CSV table of C-alpha atoms in Angstrom, one decimal:
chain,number,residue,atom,x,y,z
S,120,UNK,CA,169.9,96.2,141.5
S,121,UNK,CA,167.8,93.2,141.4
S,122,UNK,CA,169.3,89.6,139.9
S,123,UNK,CA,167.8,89.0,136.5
S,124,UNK,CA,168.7,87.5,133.4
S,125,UNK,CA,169.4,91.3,132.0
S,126,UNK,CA,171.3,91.9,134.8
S,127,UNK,CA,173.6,89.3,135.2
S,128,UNK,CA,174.3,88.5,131.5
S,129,UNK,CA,174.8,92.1,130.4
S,130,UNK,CA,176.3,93.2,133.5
S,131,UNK,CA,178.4,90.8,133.8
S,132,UNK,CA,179.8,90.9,130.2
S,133,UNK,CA,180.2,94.3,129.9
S,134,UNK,CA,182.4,94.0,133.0
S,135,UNK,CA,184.9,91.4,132.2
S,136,UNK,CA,184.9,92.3,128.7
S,137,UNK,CA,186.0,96.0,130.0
S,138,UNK,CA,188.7,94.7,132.7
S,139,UNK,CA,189.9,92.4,129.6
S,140,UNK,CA,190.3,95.3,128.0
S,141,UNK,CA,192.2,97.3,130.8
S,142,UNK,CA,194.3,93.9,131.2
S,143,UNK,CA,195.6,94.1,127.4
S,144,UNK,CA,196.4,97.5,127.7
S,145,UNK,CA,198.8,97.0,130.7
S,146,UNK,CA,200.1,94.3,128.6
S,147,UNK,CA,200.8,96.4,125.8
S,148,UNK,CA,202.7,99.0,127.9
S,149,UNK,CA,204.4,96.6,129.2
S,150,UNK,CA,205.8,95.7,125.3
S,151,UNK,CA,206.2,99.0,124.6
S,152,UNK,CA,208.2,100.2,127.6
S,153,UNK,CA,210.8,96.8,126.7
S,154,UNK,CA,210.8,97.4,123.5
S,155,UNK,CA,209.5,93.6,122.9
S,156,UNK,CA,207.3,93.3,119.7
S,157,UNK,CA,203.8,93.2,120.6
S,158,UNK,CA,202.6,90.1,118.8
S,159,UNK,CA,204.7,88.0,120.8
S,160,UNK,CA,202.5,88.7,123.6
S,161,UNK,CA,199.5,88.2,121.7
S,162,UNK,CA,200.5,84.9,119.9
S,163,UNK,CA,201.8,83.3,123.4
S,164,UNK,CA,200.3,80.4,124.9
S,165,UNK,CA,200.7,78.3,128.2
S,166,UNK,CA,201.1,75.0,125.8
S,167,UNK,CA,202.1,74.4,122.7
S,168,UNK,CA,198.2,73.4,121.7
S,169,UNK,CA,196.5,75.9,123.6
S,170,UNK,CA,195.1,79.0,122.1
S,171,UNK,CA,197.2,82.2,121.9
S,172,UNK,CA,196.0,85.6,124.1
S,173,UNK,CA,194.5,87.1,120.5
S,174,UNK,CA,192.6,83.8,120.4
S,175,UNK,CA,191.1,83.9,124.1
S,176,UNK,CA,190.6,87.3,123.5
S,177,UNK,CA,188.3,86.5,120.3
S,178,UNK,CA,186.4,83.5,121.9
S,179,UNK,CA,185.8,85.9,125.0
S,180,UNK,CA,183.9,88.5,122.9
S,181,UNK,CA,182.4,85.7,120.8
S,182,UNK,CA,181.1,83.6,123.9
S,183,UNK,CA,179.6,87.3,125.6
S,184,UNK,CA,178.0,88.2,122.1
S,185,UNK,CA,176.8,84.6,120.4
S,186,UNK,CA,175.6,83.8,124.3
S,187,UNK,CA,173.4,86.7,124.9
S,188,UNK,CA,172.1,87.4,121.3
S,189,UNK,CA,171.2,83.3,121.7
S,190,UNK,CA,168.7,84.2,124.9
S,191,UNK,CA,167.6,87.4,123.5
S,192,UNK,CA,166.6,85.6,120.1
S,193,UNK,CA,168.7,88.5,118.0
S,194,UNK,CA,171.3,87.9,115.4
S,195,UNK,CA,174.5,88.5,116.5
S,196,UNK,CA,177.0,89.8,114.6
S,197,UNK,CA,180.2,88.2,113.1
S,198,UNK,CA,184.1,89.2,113.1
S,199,UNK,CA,186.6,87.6,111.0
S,200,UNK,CA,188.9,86.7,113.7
S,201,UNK,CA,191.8,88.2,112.1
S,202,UNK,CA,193.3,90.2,114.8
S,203,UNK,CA,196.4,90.3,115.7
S,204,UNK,CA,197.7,93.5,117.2
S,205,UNK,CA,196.5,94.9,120.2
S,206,UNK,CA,194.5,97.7,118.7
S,207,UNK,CA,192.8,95.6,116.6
S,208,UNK,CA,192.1,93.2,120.2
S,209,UNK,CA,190.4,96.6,121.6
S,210,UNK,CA,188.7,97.6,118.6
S,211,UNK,CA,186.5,93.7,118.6
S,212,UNK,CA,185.8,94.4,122.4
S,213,UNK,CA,184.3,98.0,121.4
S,214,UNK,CA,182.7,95.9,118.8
S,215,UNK,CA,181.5,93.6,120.8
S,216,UNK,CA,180.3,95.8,123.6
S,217,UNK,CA,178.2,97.9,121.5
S,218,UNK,CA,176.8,95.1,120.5
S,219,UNK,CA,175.6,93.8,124.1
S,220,UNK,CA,174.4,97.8,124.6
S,221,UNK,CA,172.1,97.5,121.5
S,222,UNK,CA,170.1,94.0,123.1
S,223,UNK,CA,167.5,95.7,125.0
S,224,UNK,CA,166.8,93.9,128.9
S,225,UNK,CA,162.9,92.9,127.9
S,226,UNK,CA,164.5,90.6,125.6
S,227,UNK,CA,167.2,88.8,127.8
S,228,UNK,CA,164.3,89.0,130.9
S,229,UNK,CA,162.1,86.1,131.3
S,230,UNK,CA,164.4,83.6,129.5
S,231,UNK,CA,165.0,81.1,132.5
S,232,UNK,CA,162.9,78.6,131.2
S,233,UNK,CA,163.4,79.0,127.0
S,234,UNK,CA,165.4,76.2,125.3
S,235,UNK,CA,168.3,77.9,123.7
S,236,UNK,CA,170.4,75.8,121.2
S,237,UNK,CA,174.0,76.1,121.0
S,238,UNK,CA,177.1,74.3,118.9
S,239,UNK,CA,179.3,72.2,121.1
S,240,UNK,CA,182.5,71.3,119.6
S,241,UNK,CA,182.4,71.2,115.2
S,242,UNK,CA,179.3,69.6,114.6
S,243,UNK,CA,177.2,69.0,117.4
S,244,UNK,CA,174.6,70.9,119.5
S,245,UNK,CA,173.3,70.9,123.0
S,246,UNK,CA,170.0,72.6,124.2
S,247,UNK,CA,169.5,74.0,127.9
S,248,UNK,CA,167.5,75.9,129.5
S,249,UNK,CA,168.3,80.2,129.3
S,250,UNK,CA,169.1,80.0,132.8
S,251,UNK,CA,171.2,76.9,132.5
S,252,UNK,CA,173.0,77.9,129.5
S,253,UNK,CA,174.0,81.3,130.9
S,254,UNK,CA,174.7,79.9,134.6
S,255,UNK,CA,176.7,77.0,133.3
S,256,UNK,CA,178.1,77.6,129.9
S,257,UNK,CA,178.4,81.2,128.9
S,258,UNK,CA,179.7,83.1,132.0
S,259,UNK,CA,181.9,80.0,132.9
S,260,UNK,CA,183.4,80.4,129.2
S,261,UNK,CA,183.5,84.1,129.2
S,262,UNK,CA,185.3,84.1,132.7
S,263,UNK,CA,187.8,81.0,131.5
S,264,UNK,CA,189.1,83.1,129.0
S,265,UNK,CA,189.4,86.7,130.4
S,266,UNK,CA,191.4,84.7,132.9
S,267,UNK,CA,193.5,82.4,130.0
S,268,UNK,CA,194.4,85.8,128.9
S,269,UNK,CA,195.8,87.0,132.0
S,270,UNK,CA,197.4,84.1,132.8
S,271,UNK,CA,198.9,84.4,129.5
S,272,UNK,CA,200.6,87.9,130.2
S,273,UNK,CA,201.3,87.0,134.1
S,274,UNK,CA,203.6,84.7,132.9
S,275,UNK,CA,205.3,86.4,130.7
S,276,UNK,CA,206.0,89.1,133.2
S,277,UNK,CA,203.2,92.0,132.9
S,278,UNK,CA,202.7,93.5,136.0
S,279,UNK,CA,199.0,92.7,136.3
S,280,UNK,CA,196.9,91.8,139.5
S,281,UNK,CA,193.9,90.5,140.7
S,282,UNK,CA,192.7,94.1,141.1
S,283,UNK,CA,193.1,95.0,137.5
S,284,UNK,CA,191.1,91.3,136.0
S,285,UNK,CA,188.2,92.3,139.2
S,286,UNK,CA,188.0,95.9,139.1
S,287,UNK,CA,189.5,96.7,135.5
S,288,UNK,CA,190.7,100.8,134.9
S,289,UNK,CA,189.3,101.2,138.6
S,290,UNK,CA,191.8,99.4,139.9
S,291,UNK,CA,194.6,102.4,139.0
S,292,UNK,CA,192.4,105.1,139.1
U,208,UNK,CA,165.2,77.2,137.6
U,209,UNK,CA,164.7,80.6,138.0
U,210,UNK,CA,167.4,83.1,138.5
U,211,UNK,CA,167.8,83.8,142.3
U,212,UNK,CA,170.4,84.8,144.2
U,213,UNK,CA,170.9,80.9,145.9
U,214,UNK,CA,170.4,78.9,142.6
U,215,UNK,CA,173.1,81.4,140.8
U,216,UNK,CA,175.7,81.4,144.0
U,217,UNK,CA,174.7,78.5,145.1
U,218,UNK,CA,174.3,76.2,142.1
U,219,UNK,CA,177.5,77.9,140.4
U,220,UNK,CA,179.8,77.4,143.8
U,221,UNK,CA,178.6,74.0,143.9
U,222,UNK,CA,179.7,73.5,140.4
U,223,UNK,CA,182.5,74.7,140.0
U,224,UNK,CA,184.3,73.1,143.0
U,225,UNK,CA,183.2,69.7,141.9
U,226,UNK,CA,184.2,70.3,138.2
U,227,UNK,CA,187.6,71.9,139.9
U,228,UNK,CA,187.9,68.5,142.3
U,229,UNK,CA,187.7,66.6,138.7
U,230,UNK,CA,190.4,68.9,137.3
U,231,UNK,CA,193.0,67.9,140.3
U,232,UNK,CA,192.0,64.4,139.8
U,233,UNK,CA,192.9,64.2,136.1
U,234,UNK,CA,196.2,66.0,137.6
U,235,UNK,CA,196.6,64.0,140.0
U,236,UNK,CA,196.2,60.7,137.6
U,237,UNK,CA,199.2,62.3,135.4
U,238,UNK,CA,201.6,62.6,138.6
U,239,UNK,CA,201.0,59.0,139.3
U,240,UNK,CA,200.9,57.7,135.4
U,241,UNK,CA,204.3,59.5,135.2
U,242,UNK,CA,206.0,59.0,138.7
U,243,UNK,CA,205.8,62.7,139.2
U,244,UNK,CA,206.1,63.7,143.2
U,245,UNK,CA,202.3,65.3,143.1
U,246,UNK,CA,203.9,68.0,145.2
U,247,UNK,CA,205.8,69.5,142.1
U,248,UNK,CA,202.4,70.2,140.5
U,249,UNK,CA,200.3,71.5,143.9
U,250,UNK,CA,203.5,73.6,144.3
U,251,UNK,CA,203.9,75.1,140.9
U,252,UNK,CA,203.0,78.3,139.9
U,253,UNK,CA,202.8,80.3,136.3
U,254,UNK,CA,205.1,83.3,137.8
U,255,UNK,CA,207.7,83.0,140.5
U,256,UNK,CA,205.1,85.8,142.6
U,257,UNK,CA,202.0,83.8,141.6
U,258,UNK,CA,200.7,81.6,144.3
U,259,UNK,CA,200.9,77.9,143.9
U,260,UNK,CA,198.3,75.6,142.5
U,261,UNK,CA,197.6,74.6,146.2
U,262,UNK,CA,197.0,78.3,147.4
U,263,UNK,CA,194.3,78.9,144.0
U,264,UNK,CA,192.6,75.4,145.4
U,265,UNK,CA,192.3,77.2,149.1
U,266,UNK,CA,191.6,80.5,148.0
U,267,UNK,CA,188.5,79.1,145.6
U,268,UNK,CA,187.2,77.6,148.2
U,269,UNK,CA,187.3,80.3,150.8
U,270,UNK,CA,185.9,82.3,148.1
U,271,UNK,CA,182.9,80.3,147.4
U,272,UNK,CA,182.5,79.3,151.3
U,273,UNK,CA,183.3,83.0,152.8
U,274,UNK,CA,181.2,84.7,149.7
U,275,UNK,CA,178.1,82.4,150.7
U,276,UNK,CA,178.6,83.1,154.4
U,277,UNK,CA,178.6,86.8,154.2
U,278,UNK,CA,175.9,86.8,152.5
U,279,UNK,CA,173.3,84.9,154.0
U,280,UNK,CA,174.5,85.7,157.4
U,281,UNK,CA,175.9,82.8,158.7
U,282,UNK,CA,179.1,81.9,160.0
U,283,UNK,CA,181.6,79.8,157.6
U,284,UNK,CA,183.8,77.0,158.9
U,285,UNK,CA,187.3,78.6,159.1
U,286,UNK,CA,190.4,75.8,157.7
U,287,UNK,CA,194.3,76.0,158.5
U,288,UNK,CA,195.9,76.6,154.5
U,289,UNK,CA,198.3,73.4,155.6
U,290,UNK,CA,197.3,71.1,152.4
U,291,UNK,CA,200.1,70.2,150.2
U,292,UNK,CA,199.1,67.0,148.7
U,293,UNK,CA,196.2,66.6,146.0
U,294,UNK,CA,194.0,64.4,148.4
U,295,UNK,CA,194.3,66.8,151.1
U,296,UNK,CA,193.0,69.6,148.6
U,297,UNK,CA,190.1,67.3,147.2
U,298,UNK,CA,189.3,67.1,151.6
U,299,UNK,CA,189.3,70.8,151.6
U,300,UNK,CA,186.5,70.8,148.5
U,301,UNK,CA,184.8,68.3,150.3
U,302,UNK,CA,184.6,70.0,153.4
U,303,UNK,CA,183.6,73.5,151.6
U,304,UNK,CA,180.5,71.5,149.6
U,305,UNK,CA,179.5,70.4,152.7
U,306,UNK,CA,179.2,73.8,154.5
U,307,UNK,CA,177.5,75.0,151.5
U,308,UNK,CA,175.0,72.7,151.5
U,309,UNK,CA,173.9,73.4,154.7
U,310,UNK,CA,172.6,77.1,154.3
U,311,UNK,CA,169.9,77.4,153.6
U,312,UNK,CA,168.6,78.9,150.1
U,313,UNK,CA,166.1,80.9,151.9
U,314,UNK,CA,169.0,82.8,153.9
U,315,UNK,CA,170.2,83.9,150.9
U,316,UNK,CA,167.3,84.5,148.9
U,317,UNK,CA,166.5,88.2,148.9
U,318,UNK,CA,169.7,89.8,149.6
U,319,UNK,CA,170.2,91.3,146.4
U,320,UNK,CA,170.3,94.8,148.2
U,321,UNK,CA,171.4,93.8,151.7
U,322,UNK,CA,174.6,95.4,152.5
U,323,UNK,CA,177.7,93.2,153.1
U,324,UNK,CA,181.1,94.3,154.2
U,325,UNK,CA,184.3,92.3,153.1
U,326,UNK,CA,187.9,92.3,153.5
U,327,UNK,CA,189.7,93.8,150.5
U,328,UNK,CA,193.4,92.9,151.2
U,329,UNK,CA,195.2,92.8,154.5
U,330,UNK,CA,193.9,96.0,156.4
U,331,UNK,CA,190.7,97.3,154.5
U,332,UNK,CA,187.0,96.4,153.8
U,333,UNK,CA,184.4,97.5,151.1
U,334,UNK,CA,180.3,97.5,150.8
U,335,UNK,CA,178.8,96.2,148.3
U,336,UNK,CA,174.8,95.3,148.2
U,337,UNK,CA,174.7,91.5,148.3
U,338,UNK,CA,173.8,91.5,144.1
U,339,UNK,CA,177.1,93.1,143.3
U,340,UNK,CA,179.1,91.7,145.7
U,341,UNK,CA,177.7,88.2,144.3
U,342,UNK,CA,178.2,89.2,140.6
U,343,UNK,CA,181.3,91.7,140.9
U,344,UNK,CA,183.3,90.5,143.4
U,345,UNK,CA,182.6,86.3,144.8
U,346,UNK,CA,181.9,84.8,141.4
U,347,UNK,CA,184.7,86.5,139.6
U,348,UNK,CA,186.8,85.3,142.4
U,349,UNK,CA,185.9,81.6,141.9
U,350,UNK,CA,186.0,81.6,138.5
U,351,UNK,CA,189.6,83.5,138.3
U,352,UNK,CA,191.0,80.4,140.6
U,353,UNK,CA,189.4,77.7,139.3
U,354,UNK,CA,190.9,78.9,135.8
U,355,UNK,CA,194.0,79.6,137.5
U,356,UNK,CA,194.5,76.1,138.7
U,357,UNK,CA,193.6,74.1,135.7
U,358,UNK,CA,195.8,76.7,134.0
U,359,UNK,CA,198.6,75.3,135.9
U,360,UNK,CA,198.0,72.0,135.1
U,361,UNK,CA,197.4,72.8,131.6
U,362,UNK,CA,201.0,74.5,131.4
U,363,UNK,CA,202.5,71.3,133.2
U,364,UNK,CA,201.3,69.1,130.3
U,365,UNK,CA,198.2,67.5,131.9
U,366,UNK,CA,195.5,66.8,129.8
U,367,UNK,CA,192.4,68.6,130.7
U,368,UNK,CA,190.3,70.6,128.7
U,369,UNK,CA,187.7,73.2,128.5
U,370,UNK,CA,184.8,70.2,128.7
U,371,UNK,CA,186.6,69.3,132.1
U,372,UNK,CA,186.4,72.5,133.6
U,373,UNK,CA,182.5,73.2,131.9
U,374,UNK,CA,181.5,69.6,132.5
U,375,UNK,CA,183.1,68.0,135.3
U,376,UNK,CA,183.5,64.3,135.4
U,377,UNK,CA,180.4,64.4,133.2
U,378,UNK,CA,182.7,65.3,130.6
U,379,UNK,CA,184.2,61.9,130.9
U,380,UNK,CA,181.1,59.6,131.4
């Protein structure tokens, strides 16, 4: 496969997006077989003012979705962000991923070079370059907080490894 | 820029070990402000089988350094795993940028098909065409332990955030 804007931003979405899924369903067994209520998992942090798991979990689909309908010039669609459970987790990355699916690659190919305008914070904006602003602000984002939400369940206990956040369901196949 | 395989390995390796040398400085700046031994914080970890904030600095820049080598054919610089302190680490980035800076974008240019054979835990190896290795399998990599250490810091109390491990020191011009 040749590198591309297509090919990096949508394959590299749909990837972590899928391990992140696979990661949240060994955490959920991982409740289920202690018999510890699920949304304590899901509402744990690694500091008192960091976001939860549910949270990095939502900003990880939004960063994949908002980034790429940004380059392709589409409208992305939005979620209310009021999941809590791991279902509902899985059902905004199925959301999210047929989402990325319905983009088609013309659109995302070419962008390098086009300004792409983005919020920064409440109420600014920055403007980069498509290439710039996938290479240095969306997969950086998307990858801080598939890994936020592993470290999350790591250290409460979950038996997940590097293998499962690199290679997703593979990794136990 | 256009998307290539050097400007995306090259110019996000580069990137993210810099922004990941600001992160241990800010770190590094709490131990002192707070008469912290530094070597409670490069020896912490988020789980007692985790490795260590000093093993994630080593391992993202072996990533980043062996990723690059592999693919453009070229030997890397091999280094001992024997820093503890945080100015040892920030050597070991140094030394890393260094040795990718000297390969040379042309060498790695092209190889989004070229086979490349890596070692996949203590006694195996997989192929993946230079494309995917890049996007499945080094990137990921740098980006899970470059997370993984700020995380660290994060859950010690230092305060980074997200615009120090998107931004850099720029974050704090």
């Amino acid at each position: 496969m040749q590198i591309s804007m297509s090919s990096t931003a949508l394959g590299t979405s749909r990837r972590m997006l899928e391990n992140l899924s696979h990661i949240l369903d060994v955490g959920e067994a991982f409740a289920v077989a202690r018999n510890i209520d699920p949304l304590v998992l899901t509402g744990d942090r690694l500091a008192p003012d960091m976001f939860p798991l549910r949270r990095q979990v939502q900003i990880a689909c939004d960063v994949a979705k908002n980034g790429l309908a940004r380059i392709a010039g589409v409208e992305a669609p939005r979620f209310e962000d009021t999941e809590t459970s791991f279902a509902e987790l899985q059902e905004r990355i199925v959301k999210t991923l047929a989402f990325l699916e319905s983009v088609p690659a013309e659109q995302i190919d070419g962008t390098e070079e086009k300004p792409v305008t983005f919020p920064v914070g409440k109420d600014s904006t920055r403007t980069l370059a498509g290439f710039e602003y996938l290479s240095s602000w969306v997969l950086p984002n998307l990858y801080f907080h598939v890994t936020m939400a592993y470290a999350i369940l790591r250290h409460n206990g979950v038996d997940v490894g590097k293998g499962d956040y690199l290679r997703g369901r593979e990794a136990r196949a």
